[in-house]
Short mmCIF file of C-alpha atoms in Angstrom, two decimals:
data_model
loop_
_atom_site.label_atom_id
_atom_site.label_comp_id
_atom_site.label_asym_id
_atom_site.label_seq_id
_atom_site.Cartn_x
_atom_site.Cartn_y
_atom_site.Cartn_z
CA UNK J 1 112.96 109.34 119.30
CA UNK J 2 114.31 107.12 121.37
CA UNK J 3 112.34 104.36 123.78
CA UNK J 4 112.64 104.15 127.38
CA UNK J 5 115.40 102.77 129.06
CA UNK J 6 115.61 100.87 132.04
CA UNK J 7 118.56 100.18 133.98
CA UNK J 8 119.25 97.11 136.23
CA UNK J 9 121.50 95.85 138.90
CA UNK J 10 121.62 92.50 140.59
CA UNK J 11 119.37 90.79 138.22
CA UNK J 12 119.43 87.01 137.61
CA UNK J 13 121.39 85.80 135.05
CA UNK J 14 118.89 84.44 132.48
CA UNK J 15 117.96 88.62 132.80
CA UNK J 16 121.04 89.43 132.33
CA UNK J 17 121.40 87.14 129.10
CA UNK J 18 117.76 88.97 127.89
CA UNK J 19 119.52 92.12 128.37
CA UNK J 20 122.84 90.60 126.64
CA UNK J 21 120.36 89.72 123.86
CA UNK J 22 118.93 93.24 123.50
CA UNK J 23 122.65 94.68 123.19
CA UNK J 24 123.63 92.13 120.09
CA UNK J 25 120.62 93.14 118.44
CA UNK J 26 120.77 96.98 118.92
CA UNK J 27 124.76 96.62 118.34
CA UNK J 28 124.92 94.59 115.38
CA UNK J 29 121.09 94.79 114.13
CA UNK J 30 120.92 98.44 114.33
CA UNK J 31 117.44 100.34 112.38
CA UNK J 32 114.84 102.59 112.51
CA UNK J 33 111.10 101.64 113.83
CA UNK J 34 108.33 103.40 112.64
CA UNK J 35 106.81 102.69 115.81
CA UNK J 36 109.09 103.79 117.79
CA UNK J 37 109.18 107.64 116.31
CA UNK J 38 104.96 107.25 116.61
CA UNK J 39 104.65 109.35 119.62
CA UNK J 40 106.24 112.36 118.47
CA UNK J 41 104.10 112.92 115.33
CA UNK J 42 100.85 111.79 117.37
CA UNK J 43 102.14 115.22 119.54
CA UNK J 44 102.50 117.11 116.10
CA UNK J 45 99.42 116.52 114.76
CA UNK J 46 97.68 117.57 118.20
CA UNK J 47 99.60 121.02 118.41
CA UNK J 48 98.48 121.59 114.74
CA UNK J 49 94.97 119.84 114.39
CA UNK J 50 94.22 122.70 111.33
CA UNK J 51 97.15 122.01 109.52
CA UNK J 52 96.86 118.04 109.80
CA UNK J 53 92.84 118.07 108.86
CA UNK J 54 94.09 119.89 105.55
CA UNK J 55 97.12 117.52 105.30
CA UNK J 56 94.61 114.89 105.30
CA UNK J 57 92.04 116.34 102.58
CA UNK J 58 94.37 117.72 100.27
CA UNK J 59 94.48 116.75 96.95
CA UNK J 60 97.74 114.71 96.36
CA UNK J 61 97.51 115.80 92.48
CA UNK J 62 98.58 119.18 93.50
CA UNK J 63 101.02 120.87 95.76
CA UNK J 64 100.35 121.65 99.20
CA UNK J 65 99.82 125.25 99.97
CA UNK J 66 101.43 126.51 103.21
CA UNK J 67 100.45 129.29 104.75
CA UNK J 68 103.46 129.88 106.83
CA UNK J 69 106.86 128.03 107.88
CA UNK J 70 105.59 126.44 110.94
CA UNK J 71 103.22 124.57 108.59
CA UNK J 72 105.40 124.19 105.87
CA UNK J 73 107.46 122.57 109.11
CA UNK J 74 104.74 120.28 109.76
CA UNK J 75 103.49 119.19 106.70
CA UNK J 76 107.18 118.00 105.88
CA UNK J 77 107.68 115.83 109.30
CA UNK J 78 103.81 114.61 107.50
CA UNK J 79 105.23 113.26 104.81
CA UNK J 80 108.26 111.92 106.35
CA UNK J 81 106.06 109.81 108.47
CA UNK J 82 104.00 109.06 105.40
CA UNK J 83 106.82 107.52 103.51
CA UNK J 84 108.41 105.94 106.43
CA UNK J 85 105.09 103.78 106.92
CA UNK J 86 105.56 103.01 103.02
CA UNK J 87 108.95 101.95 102.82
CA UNK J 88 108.34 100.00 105.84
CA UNK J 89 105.43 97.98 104.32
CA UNK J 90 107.47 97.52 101.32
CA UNK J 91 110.32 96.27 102.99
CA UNK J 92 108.47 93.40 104.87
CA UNK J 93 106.60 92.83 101.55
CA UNK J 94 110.32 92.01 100.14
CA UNK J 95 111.44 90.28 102.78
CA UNK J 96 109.54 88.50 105.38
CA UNK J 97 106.32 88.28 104.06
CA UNK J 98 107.44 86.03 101.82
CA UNK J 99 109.18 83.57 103.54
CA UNK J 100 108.25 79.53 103.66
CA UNK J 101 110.11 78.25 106.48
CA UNK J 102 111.59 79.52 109.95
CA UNK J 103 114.78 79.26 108.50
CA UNK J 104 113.89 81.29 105.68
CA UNK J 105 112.02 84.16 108.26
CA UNK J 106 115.13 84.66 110.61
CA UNK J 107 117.60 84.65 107.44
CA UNK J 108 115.48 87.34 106.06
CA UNK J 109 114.42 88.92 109.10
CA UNK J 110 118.46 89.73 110.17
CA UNK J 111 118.94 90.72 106.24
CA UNK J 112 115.75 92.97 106.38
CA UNK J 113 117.73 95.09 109.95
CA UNK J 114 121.03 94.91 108.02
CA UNK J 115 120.50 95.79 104.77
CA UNK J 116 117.20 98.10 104.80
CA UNK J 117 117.41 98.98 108.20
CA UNK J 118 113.48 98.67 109.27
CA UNK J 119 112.11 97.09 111.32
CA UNK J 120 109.53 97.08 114.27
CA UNK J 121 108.44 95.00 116.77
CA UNK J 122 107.83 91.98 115.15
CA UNK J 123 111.24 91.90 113.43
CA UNK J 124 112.76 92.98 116.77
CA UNK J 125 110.81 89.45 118.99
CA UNK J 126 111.88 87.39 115.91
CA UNK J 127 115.68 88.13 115.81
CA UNK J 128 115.98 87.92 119.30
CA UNK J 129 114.74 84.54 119.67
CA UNK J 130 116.44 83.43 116.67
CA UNK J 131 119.35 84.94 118.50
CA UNK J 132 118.64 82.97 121.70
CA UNK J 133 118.26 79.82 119.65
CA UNK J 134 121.79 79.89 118.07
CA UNK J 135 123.71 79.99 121.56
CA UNK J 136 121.82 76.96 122.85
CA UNK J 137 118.30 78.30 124.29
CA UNK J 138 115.74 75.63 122.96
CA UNK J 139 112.19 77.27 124.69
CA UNK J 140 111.93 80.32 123.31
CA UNK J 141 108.88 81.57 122.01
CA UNK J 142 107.87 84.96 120.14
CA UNK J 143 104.34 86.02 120.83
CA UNK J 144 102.03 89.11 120.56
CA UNK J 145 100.57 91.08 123.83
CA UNK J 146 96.64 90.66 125.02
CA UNK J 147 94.81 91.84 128.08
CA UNK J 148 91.70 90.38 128.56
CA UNK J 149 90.03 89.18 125.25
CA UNK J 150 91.86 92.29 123.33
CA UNK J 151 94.84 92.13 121.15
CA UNK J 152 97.84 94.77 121.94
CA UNK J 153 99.60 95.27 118.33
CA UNK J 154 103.29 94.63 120.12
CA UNK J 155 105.19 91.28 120.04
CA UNK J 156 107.87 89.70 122.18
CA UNK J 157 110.41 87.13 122.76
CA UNK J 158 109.49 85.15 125.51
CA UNK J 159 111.26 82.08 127.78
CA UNK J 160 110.84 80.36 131.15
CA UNK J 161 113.73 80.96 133.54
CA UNK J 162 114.30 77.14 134.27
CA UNK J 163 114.17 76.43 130.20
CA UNK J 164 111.06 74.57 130.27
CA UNK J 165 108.05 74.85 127.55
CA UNK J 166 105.76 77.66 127.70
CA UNK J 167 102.67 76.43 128.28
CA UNK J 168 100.40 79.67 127.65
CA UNK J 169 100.11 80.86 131.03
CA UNK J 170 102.59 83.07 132.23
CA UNK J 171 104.19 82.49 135.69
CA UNK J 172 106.64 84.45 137.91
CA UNK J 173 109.20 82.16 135.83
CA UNK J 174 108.56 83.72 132.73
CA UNK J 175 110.50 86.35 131.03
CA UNK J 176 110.00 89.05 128.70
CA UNK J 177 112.75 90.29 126.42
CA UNK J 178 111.75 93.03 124.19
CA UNK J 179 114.83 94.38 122.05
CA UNK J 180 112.65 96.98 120.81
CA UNK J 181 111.96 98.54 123.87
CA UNK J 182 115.44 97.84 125.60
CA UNK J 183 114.07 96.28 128.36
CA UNK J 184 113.87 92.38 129.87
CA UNK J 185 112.04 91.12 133.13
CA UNK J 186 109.71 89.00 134.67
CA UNK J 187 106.49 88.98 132.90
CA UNK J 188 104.45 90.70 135.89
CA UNK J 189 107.20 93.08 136.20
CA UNK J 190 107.02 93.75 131.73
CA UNK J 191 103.56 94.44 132.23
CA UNK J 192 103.54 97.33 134.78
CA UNK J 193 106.46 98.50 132.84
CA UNK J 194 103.85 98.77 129.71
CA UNK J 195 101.20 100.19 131.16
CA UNK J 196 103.71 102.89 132.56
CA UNK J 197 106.01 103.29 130.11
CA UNK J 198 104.75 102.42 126.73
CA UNK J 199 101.05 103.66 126.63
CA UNK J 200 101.60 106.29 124.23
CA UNK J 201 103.30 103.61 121.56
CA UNK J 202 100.61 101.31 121.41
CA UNK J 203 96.92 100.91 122.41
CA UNK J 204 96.92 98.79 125.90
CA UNK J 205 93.14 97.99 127.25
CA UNK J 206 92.28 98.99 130.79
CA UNK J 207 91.07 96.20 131.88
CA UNK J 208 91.84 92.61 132.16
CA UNK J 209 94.63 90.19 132.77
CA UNK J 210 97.72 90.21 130.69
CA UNK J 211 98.65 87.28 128.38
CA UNK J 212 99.90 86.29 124.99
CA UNK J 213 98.57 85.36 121.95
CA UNK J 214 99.83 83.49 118.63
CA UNK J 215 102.61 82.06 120.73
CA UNK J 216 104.95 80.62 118.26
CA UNK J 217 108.72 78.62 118.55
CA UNK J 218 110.72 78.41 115.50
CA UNK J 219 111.75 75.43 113.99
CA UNK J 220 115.40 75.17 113.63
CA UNK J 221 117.34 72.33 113.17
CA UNK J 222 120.70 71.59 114.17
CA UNK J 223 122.23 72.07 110.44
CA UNK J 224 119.96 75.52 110.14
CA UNK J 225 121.51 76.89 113.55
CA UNK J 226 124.69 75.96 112.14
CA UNK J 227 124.76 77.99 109.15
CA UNK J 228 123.21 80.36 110.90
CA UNK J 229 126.15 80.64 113.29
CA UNK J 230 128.53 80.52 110.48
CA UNK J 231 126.92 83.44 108.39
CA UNK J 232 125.83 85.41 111.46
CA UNK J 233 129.12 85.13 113.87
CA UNK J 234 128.50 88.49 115.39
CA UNK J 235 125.09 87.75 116.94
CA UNK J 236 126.81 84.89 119.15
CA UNK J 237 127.84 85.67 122.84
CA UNK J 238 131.50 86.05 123.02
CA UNK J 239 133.15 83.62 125.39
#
């Protein structure tokens, strides 16, 4: 399943290069999110609330018994979601949970998209501002989604239009670019776009004011963005 698309016209150019962003890593990062595909077993398991109660209690010692194709159907899409969620927990275990430096993370990170081809949302804010670092952005930040005092399990690449620090508090100078969903704007603008657009991929409170949490810059130095350019040539914007 694919997410939603947004199209834009007349945008300003820091946009533009978010959106030029999102192509490199869709282009040249290309993989499957877990996430992403959610929403249309969440719609399965709705339609056939019988079948996925005895999905859930069966005994995984024996075979499941179907009692027609429509379930047979079902419980296979089950266990395709079953072992997508697995390999995609092993994957980061192999790769990026593992890592001791930033350098480490976004070499791993791009391997994880290019050679497994896995990744969700957190793999998706880290390349991108690994990809903003390497042709010449210095404040750019990855954090996750809150409203209020809650949480919302999604993470982004964020940056200030002018290129100064991010401070914490969002202004109508910040920017959103999330590769995962395809989209890039203003930070007000990102958040009516979630509540809209994105409710059934991940929980999003009611109330409260939108922020981020565990905002985080990685620490590259010049010689680490260098070899990054030189192993990664593809993921720089072409002149």
């Amino acid at each position: 399943m694919n997410s939603p698309k947004v199209n834009f016209t007349g945008r300003c150019p820091q946009i533009k290069t978010a959106y030029k962003v999102c192509h490199i890593v869709n282009e040249n990062l290309p993989h499957v999110s877990s996430t992403k595909v959610s929403p249309m077993f969440e719609k399965m398991k709705w339609k056939f609330t019988d079948s996925y109660d005895k999905f859930l209690n069966h005994n995984p010692l024996f075979p499941l018994s179907c009692s027609n194709a429509s379930e047979k159907k079902f419980f296979n899409l089950m266990l395709c979601q079953r072992e997508l969620i697995r390999r995609m927990n092993n994957v980061r275990d192999c790769f990026s949970t593992r890592s001791k430096t930033d350098f480490e993370r976004v070499n791993n990170t791009f391997s994880q998209l290019k050679l497994a081809r896995l990744g969700n949302c957190r793999e998706n804010a880290e390349a991108s501002a690994a990809i903003m670092k390497m042709n010449g952005f210095n404040n750019v930040y990855t954090a996750h989604l809150k409203r209020g005092d809650e949480k919302i399990d999604h993470m982004v690449c964020l940056f200030n239009k002018d290129g100064s620090p991010f401070n914490g508090e969002w202004n109508k100078n910040t920017i959103i670019l999330d590769s995962w969903g395809g989209i890039c704007d203003f930070a007000g603008n990102m958040f009516k776009k979630y509540e809209n657009m994105f409710k059934d991929y991940f929980y999003i409170p009611r109330d409260g004011k939108f922020g981020f949490d565990h905002i985080k810059s990685l620490n590259l130095s010049d010689n680490e963005l260098s070899q990054l350019k030189q192993s990664y040539p593809e993921l720089l914007f072409k002149k």
